[in-house]
CSV table of C-alpha atoms and ligand atoms in Angstrom, one decimal:
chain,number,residue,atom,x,y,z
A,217,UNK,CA,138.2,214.3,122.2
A,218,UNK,CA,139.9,215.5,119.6
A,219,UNK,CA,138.4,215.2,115.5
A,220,UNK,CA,139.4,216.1,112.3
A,221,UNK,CA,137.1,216.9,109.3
A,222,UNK,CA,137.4,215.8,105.4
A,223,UNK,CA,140.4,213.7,106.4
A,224,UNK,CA,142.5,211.6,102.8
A,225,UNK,CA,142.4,208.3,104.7
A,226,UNK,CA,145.9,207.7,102.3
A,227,UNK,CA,147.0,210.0,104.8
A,228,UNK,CA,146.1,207.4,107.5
A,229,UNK,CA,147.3,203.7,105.5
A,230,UNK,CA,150.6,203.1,105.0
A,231,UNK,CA,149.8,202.2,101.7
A,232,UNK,CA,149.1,206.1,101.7
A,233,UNK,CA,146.1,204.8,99.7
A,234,UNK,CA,142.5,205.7,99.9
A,235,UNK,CA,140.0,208.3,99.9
A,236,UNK,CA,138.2,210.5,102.0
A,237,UNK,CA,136.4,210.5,105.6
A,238,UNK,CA,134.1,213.6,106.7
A,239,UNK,CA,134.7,213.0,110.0
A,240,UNK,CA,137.9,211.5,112.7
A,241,UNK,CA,137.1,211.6,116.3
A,242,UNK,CA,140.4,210.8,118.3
A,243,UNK,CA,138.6,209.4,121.5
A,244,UNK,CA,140.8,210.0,124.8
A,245,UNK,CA,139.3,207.0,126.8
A,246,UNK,CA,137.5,203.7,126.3
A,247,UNK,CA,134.1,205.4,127.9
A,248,UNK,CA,134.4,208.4,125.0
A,249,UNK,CA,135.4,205.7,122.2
A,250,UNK,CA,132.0,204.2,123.9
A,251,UNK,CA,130.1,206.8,123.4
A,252,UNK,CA,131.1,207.9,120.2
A,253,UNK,CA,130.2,204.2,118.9
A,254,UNK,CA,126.7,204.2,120.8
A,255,UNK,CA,125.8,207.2,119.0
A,256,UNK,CA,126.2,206.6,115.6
A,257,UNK,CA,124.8,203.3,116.0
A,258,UNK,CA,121.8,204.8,117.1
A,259,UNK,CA,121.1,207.1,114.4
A,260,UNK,CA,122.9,204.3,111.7
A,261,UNK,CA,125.7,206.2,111.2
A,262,UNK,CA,129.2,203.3,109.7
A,263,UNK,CA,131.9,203.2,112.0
A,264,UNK,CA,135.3,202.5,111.1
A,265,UNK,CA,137.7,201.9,113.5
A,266,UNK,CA,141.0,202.9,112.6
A,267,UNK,CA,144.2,201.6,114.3
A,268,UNK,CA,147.7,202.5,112.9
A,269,UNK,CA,146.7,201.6,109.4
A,270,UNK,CA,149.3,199.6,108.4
A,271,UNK,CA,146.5,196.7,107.8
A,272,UNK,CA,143.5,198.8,105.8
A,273,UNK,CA,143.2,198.9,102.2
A,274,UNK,CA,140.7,201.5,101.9
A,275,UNK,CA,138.1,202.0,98.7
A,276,UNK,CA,139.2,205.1,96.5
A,277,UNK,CA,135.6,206.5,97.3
A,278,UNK,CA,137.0,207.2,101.1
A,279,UNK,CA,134.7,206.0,103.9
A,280,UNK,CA,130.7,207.6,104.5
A,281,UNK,CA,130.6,207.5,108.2
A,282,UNK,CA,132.4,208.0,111.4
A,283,UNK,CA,136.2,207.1,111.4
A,284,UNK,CA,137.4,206.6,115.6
A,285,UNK,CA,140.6,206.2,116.7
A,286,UNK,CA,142.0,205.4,120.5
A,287,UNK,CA,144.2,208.2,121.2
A,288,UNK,CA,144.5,206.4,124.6
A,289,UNK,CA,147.6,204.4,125.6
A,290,UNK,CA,148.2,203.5,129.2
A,291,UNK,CA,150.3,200.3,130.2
A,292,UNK,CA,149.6,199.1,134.0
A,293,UNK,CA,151.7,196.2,135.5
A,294,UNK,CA,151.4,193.5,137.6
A,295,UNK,CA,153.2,190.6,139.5
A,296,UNK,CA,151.6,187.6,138.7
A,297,UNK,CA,154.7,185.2,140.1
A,298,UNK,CA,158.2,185.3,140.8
A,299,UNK,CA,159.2,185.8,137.0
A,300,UNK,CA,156.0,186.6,135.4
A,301,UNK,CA,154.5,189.9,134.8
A,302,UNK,CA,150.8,191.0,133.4
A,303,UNK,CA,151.2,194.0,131.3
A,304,UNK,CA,147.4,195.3,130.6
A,305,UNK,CA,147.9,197.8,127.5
A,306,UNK,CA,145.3,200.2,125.8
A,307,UNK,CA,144.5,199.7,122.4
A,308,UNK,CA,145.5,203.0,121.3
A,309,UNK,CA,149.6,202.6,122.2
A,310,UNK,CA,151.9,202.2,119.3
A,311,UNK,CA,152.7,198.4,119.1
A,312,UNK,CA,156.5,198.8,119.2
A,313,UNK,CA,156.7,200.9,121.5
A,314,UNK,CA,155.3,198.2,123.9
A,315,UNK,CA,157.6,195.5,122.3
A,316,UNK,CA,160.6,198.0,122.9
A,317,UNK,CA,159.5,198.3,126.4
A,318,UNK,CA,159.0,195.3,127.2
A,319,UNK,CA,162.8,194.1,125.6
A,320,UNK,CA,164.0,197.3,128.1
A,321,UNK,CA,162.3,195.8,131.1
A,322,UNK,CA,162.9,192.1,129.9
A,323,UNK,CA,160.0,190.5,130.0
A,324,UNK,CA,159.8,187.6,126.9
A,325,UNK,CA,157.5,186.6,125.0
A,326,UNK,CA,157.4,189.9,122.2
A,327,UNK,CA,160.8,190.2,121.0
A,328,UNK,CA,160.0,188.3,117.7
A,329,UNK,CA,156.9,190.3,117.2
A,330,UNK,CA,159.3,193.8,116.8
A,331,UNK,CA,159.4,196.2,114.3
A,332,UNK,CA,155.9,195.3,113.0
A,333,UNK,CA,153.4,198.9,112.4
A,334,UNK,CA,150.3,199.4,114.1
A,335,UNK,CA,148.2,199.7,118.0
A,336,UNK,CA,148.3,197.4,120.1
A,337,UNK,CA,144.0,197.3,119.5
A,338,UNK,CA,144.7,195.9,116.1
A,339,UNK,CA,146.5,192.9,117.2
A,340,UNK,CA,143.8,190.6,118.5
A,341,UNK,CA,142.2,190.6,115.4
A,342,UNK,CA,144.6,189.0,113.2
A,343,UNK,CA,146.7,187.7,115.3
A,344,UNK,CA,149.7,189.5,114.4
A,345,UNK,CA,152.8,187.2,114.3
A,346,UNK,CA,156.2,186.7,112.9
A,347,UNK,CA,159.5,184.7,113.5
A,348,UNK,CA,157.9,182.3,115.6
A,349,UNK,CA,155.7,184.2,117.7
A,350,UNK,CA,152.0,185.0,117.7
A,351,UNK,CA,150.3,187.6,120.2
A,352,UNK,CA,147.8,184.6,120.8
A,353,UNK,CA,150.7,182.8,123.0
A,354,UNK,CA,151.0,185.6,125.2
A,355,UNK,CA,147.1,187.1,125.5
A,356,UNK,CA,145.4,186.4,128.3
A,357,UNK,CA,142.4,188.9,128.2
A,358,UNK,CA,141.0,191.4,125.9
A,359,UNK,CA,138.4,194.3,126.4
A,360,UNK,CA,136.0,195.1,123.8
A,361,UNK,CA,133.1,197.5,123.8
A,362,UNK,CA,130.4,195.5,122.7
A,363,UNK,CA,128.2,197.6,120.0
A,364,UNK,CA,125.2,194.8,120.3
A,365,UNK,CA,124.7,194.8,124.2
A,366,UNK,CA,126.6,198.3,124.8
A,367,UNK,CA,128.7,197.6,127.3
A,368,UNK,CA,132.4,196.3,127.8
A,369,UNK,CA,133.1,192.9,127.8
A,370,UNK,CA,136.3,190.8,128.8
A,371,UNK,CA,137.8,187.8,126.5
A,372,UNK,CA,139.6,185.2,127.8
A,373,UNK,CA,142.6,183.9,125.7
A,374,UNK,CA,139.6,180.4,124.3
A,375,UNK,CA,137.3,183.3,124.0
A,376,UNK,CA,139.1,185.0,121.2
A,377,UNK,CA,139.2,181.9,119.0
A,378,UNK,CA,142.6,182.4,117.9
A,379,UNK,CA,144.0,181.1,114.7
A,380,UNK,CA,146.3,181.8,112.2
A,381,UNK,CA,146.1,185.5,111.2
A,382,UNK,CA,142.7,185.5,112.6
A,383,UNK,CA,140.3,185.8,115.8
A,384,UNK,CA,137.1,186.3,116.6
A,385,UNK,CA,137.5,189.6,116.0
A,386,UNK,CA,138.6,189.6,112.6
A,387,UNK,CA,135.7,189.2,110.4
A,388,UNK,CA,133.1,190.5,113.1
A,389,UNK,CA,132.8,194.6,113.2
A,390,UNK,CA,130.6,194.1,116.8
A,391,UNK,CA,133.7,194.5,119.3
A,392,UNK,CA,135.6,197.4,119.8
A,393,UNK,CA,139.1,196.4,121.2
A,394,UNK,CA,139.8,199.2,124.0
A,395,UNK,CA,142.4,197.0,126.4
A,396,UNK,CA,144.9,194.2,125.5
A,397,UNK,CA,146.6,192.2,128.4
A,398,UNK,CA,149.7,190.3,128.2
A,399,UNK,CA,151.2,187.9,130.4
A,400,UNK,CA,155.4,187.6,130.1
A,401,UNK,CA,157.8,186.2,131.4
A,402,UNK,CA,161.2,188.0,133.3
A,403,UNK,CA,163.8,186.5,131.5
A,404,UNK,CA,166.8,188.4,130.1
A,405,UNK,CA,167.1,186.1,127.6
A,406,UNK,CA,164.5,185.5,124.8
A,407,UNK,CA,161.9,182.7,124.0
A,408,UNK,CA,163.5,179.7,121.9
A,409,UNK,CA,164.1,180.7,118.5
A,410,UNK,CA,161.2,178.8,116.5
A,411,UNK,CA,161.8,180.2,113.6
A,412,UNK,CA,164.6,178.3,111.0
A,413,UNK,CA,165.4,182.0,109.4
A,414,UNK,CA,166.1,183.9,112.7
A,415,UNK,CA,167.8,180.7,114.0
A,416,UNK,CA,169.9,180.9,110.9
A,417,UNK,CA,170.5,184.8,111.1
A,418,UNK,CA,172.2,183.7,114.6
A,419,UNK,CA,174.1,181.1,113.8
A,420,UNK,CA,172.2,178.5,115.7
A,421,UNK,CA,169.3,176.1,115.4
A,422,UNK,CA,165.9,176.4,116.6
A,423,UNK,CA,165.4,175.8,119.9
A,424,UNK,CA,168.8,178.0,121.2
A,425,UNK,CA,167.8,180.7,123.1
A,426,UNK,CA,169.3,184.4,122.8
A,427,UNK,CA,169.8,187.7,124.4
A,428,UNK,CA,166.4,189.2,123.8
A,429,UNK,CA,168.1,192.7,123.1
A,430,UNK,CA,169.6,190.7,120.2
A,431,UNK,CA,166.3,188.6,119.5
A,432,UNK,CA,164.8,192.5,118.9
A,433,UNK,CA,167.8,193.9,116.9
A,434,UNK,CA,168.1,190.7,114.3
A,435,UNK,CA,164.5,190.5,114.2
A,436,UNK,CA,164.4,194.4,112.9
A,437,UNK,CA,167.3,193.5,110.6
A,438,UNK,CA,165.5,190.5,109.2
A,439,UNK,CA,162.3,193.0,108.4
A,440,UNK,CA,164.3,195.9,107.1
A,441,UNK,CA,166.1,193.3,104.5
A,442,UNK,CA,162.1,192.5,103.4
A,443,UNK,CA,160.6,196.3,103.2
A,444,UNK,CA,159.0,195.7,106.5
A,445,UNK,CA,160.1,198.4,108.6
A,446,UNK,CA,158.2,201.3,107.9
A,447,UNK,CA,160.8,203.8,107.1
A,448,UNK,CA,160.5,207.4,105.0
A,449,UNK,CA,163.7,206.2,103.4
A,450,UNK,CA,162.2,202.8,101.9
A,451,UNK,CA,160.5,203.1,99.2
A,452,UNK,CA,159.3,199.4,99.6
A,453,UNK,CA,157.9,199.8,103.2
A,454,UNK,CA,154.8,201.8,101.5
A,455,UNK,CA,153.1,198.4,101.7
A,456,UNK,CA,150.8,196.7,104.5
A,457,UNK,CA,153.6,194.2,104.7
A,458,UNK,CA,152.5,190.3,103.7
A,459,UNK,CA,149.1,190.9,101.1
A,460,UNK,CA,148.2,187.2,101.4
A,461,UNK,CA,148.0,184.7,104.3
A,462,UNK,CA,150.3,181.8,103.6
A,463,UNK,CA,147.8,179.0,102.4
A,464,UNK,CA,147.2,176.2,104.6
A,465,UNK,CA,146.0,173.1,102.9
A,466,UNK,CA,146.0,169.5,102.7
A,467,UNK,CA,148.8,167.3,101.6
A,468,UNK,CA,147.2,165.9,98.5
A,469,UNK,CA,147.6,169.8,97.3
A,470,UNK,CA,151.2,170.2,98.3
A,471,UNK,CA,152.0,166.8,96.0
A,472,UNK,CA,149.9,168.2,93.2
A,473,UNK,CA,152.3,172.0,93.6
A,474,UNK,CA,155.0,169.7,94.0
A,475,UNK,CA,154.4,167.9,90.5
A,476,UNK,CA,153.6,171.4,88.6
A,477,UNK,CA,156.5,173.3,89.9
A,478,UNK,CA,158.9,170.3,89.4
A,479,UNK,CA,159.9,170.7,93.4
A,480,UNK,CA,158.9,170.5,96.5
A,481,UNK,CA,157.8,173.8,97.9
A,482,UNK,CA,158.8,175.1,101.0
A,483,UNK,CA,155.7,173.7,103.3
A,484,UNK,CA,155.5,173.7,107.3
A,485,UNK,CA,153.1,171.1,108.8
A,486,UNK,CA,149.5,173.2,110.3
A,487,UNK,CA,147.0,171.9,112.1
A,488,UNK,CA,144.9,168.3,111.5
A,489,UNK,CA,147.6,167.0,109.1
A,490,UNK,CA,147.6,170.1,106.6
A,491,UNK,CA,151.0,172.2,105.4
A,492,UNK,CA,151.1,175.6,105.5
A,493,UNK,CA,152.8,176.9,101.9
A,494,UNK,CA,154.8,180.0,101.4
A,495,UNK,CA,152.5,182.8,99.4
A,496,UNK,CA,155.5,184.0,98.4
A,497,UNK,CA,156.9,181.0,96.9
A,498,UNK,CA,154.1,180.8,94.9
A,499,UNK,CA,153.8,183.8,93.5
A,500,UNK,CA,157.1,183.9,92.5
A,501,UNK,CA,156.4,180.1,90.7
A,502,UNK,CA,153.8,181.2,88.9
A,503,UNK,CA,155.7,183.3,86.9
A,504,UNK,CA,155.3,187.5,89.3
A,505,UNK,CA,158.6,188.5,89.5
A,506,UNK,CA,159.8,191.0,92.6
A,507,UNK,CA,160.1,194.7,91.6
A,508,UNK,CA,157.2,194.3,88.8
A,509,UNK,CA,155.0,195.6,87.2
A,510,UNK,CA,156.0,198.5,86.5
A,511,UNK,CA,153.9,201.5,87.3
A,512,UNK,CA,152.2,202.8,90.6
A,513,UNK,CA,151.4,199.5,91.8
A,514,UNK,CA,153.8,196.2,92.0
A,515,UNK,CA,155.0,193.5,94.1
A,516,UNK,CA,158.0,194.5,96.6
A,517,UNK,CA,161.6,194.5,95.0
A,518,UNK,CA,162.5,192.8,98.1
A,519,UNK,CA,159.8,190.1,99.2
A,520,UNK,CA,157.7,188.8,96.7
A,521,UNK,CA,154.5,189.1,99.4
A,522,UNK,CA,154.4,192.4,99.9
A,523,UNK,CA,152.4,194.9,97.3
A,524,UNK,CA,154.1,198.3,97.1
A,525,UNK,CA,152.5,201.9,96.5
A,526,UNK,CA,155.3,203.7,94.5
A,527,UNK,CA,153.1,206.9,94.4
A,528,UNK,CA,150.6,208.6,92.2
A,529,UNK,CA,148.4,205.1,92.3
A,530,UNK,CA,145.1,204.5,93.5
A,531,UNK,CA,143.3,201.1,95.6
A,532,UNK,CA,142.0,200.3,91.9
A,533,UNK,CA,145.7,200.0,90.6
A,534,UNK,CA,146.5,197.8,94.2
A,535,UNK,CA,143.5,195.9,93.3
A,536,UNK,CA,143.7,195.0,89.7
A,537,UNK,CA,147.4,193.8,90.5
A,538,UNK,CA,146.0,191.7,93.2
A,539,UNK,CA,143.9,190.0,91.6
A,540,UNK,CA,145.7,189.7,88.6
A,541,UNK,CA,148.4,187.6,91.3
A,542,UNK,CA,145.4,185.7,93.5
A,543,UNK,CA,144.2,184.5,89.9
A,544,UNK,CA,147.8,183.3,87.9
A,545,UNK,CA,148.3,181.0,91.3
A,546,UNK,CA,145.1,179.6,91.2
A,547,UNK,CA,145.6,178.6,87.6
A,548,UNK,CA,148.7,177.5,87.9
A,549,UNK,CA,148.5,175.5,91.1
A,550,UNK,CA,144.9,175.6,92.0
A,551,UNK,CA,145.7,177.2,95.4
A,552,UNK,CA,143.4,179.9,96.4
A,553,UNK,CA,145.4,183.2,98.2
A,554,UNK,CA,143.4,184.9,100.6
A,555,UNK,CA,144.2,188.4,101.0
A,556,UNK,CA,145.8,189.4,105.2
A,557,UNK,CA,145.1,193.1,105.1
A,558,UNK,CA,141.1,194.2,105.9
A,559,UNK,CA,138.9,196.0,103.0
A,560,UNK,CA,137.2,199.2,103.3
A,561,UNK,CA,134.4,199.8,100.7
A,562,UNK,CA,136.4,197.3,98.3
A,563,UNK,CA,137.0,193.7,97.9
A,564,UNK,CA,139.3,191.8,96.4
B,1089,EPU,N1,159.8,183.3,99.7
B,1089,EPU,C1,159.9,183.5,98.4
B,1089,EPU,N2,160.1,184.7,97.9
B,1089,EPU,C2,160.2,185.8,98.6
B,1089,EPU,C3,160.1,185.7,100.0
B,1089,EPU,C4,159.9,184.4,100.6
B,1089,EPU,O1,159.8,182.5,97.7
B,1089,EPU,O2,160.3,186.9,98.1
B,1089,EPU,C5,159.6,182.0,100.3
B,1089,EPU,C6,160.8,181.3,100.9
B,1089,EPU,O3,160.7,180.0,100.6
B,1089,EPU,C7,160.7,181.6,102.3
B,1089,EPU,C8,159.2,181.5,102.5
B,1089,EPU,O4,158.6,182.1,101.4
B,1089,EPU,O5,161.3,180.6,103.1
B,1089,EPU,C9,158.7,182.2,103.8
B,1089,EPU,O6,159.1,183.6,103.7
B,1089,EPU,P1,159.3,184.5,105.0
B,1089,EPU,O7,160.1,183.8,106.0
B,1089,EPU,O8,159.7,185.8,104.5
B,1089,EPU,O9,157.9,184.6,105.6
B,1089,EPU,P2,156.4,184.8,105.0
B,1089,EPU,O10,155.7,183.5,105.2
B,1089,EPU,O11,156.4,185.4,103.6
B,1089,EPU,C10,155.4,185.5,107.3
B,1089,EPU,C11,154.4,186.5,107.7
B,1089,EPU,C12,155.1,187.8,108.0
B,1089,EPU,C13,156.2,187.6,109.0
B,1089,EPU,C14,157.2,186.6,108.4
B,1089,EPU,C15,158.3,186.2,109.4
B,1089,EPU,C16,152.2,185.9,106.8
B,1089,EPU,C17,151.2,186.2,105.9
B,1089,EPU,N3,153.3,186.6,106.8
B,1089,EPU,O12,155.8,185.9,106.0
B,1089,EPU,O13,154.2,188.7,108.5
B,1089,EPU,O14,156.9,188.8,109.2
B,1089,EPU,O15,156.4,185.3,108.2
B,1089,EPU,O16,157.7,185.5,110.4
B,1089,EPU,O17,152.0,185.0,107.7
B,1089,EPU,C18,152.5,190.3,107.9
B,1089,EPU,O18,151.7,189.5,108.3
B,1089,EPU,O19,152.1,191.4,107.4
B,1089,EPU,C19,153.9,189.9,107.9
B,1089,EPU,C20,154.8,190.7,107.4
């Protein structure tokens, strides 16, 4: 295994925000990651597990304890039918690089999750999706190193208690994910377009179904238009894409925006008879314009939910604009934001 000593986490965020770590061990297999785990645990040693930190907003006082990454990224295949494949992935591989693969060899069921930052590890935990899909539709098991019993343990898809932008995984530091595995279908064209804005970007309504080369290119497009394509040439992609979930909340609320904003907001029905709002909308309602404030810290120029690092700023800066958001739309709608991206030595 590889490691790395007195490590600027901002080197490791794309926020490029953060401060320091003594110590990065880059384990080379599940059994090192294992190891490496089991031995701080036993002489109480943190452990922060770092994926490709596109995710992490990390304290300004850096991390005390050991930071591991998987530097391990093997994809094996299987036939599990005529047309469907199981693709088991280590946590370690780059998560587009796996969507990208998977448009190549045509198996469906990623194509709207492209262009997102990040290991393929990271995605159980929140549940990464966008356009339409979520990685819950198409996991079927995930491996974990359990710190607690110290051995690996398999999740089924129940198991993992998917939900929107969370799992069981999310708020629970006991699992180490090692091994992802996906189960696709062969199709050379993509899944039905769920999603009104991609279905829009085509020229067709949801439900049509598209070349899944296409389904990856538009989707890429969409992101880049929003700042969510990390890129050295975009300023706006020094974010960790969407800061708040998208509230979810009962329809009493959504009247009660309704009558304060003088509209109805945009608001997509959720589970048990509750609407999912847009953050963004929001924000933007309660008065935070894109592009401000000024300064080191501010909301994206081009989508109103991402928070953008323009340089020279620090976690404090991210925070106090943060909260300064999270507060003016609970006093001007009474709708509480809860922040996506996971805190290191800080909270919101
Ligand atoms: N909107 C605004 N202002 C903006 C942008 C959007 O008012 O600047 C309103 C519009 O009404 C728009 C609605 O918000 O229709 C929804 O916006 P969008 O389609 O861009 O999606 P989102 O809800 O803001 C979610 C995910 C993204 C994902 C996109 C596309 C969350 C927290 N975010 O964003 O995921 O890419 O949908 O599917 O669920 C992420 O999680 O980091 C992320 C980028």
């Amino acid at each position: 295994m590889r490691e790395e000593r007195d490590v600027r986490l901002s080197d490791k965020t794309t926020l490029r925000l953060g401060g320091r770590a003594r110590r990065i061990v880059h384990a080379e297999s599940p059994e090192e990651i294992a190891s490496v785990v089991r031995q701080a645990d036993s002489s109480g040693v943190p452990v922060l597990v770092l994926g490709g930190g596109s995710n992490l907003v990390v304290s300004d006082d850096g991390f005390d304890g050991v930071v591991v990454t998987c530097a391990f990224d093997r994809v094996t295949i299987a036939r599990a039918g005529e047309d469907i494949v199981r693709v088991t992935v280590d946590a370690g591989m780059n998560w587009d690089a796996l969507v990208a693969r998977a448009v190549a060899e045509k198996w469906c069921g990623l194509e709207c999750l492209s262009g997102i930052p990040g290991s393929v590890g990271a995605t159980p935990m929140q549940n990464v999706g966008a356009y339409g899909q979520e990685v819950s539709d198409t996991i079927v098991r995930v491996r974990g190193y359990d710190r607690v019993e110290r051995k690996f343990v398999d999740f089924s898809r129940e198991d993992c208690a998917f939900s929107y932008r969370s799992s069981r995984f999310r708020h629970d530091s006991r699992f180490v994910i090692t091994q992802v595995e996906f189960e696709l279908e062969e199709s050379p064209l993509g899944a039905p377009i769920l999603y009104e804005e991609l279905a829009r970007a085509f020229g067709t309504s949801r439900g049509a179904q598209m070349g899944i080369v296409y389904v990856r290119d538009k989707v890429i497009e969409l992101r880049r238009g929003k700042g969510m394509v990390l890129d050295a040439n975009d300023p706006e992609s020094v974010s960790a894409g969407s800061f708040f979930t998208n509230p979810i909340v009962r329809a009493d609320v959504v009247l009660h925006v309704a009558k304060v904003a003088g509209v109805d907001p945009p608001a997509f029905p959720a589970d048990d008879g509750k609407k999912k709002l847009a953050a963004a909308w929001l924000i933007e309602r309660a008065g935070f314009k894109k592009g401000e404030p000024p300064g080191a810290v501010g909301i994206s120029s081009k989508h109103a939910l991402a928070l953008v690092h323009r340089g020279g700023g620090t976690t404090r800066d991210l925070l106090r604009v943060a909260r300064s958001i999270r507060d003016g739309v609970r006093e001007k709608f009474g709708v509480d934001l809860k922040p996506e991206p996971v805190f290191v030595g800080c909270a919101l």
